[in-house]
Amino acid sequence: MNDYEAISDTVLLPHEAAELLQISEPELLAAAGRRAIPGVCLGGVWRFSRRRILSKQEIKAS
């Protein structure tokens, strides 16, 4: 794994993922619950892979 891959695969908390996607946190959590945004809920707190979110957005933009 190179430095770029390590940075781009950062684990984000909901407020960080919402900021990255420029949506509200409630919108993010609703989308995650519908599995429209990739994430995992651990101990009642959602976590998001920066890399997976960005690659999903690239697919949607195509």
mmCIF file of C-alpha atoms in Angstrom:
data_model
loop_
_atom_site.group_PDB
_atom_site.id
_atom_site.type_symbol
_atom_site.label_atom_id
_atom_site.label_comp_id
_atom_site.label_asym_id
_atom_site.label_seq_id
_atom_site.Cartn_x
_atom_site.Cartn_y
_atom_site.Cartn_z
ATOM 1 C CA MET A 1 0.000 0.000 0.000
ATOM 2 C CA ASN A 2 1.405 3.373 -0.954
ATOM 3 C CA ASP A 3 0.824 6.683 0.853
ATOM 4 C CA TYR A 4 -2.018 7.695 -1.490
ATOM 5 C CA GLU A 5 -3.929 4.459 -0.836
ATOM 6 C CA ALA A 6 -3.516 4.870 2.929
ATOM 7 C CA ILE A 7 -4.849 8.423 2.825
ATOM 8 C CA SER A 8 -7.705 7.647 0.473
ATOM 9 C CA ASP A 9 -8.866 4.703 2.623
ATOM 10 C CA THR A 10 -9.401 6.727 5.791
ATOM 11 C CA VAL A 11 -12.283 5.676 8.036
ATOM 12 C CA LEU A 12 -14.739 8.539 8.429
ATOM 13 C CA LEU A 13 -17.321 9.275 11.098
ATOM 14 C CA PRO A 14 -20.787 10.340 9.919
ATOM 15 C CA HIS A 15 -20.161 14.082 10.185
ATOM 16 C CA GLU A 16 -16.920 13.724 8.182
ATOM 17 C CA ALA A 17 -18.560 11.609 5.462
ATOM 18 C CA ALA A 18 -21.482 14.045 5.240
ATOM 19 C CA GLU A 19 -19.069 16.939 4.829
ATOM 20 C CA LEU A 20 -17.153 15.050 2.116
ATOM 21 C CA LEU A 21 -20.390 14.403 0.222
ATOM 22 C CA GLN A 22 -21.763 17.889 0.946
ATOM 23 C CA ILE A 23 -25.006 16.556 2.412
ATOM 24 C CA SER A 24 -26.502 16.738 5.886
ATOM 25 C CA GLU A 25 -25.663 14.071 8.435
ATOM 26 C CA PRO A 26 -29.315 12.896 8.657
ATOM 27 C CA GLU A 27 -29.370 12.497 4.849
ATOM 28 C CA LEU A 28 -26.155 10.489 5.006
ATOM 29 C CA LEU A 29 -27.451 8.190 7.738
ATOM 30 C CA ALA A 30 -30.743 7.638 5.905
ATOM 31 C CA ALA A 31 -28.856 6.760 2.708
ATOM 32 C CA ALA A 32 -26.539 4.433 4.627
ATOM 33 C CA GLY A 33 -29.555 2.707 6.152
ATOM 34 C CA ARG A 34 -30.916 2.144 2.617
ATOM 35 C CA ARG A 35 -27.449 0.939 1.551
ATOM 36 C CA ALA A 36 -27.246 3.719 -1.020
ATOM 37 C CA ILE A 37 -23.973 4.815 0.583
ATOM 38 C CA PRO A 38 -21.478 2.141 1.663
ATOM 39 C CA GLY A 39 -20.902 2.053 5.403
ATOM 40 C CA VAL A 40 -20.965 -0.161 8.443
ATOM 41 C CA CYS A 41 -22.584 0.390 11.827
ATOM 42 C CA LEU A 42 -20.317 -0.689 14.689
ATOM 43 C CA GLY A 43 -21.504 -0.327 18.248
ATOM 44 C CA GLY A 44 -24.309 1.970 17.137
ATOM 45 C CA VAL A 45 -21.959 4.347 15.293
ATOM 46 C CA TRP A 46 -21.717 4.418 11.519
ATOM 47 C CA ARG A 47 -18.273 4.329 9.894
ATOM 48 C CA PHE A 48 -17.506 5.052 6.260
ATOM 49 C CA SER A 49 -14.539 4.274 4.035
ATOM 50 C CA ARG A 50 -13.428 7.426 2.242
ATOM 51 C CA ARG A 51 -12.213 5.358 -0.715
ATOM 52 C CA ARG A 52 -15.491 3.419 -1.071
ATOM 53 C CA ILE A 53 -17.601 6.582 -0.847
ATOM 54 C CA LEU A 54 -15.523 8.346 -3.492
ATOM 55 C CA SER A 55 -15.507 5.367 -5.843
ATOM 56 C CA LYS A 56 -19.298 5.040 -5.502
ATOM 57 C CA GLN A 57 -19.602 8.744 -6.391
ATOM 58 C CA GLU A 58 -17.368 8.249 -9.457
ATOM 59 C CA ILE A 59 -19.642 5.425 -10.640
ATOM 60 C CA LYS A 60 -22.755 7.611 -10.180
ATOM 61 C CA ALA A 61 -21.120 10.455 -12.134
ATOM 62 C CA SER A 62 -20.380 8.203 -15.135
#
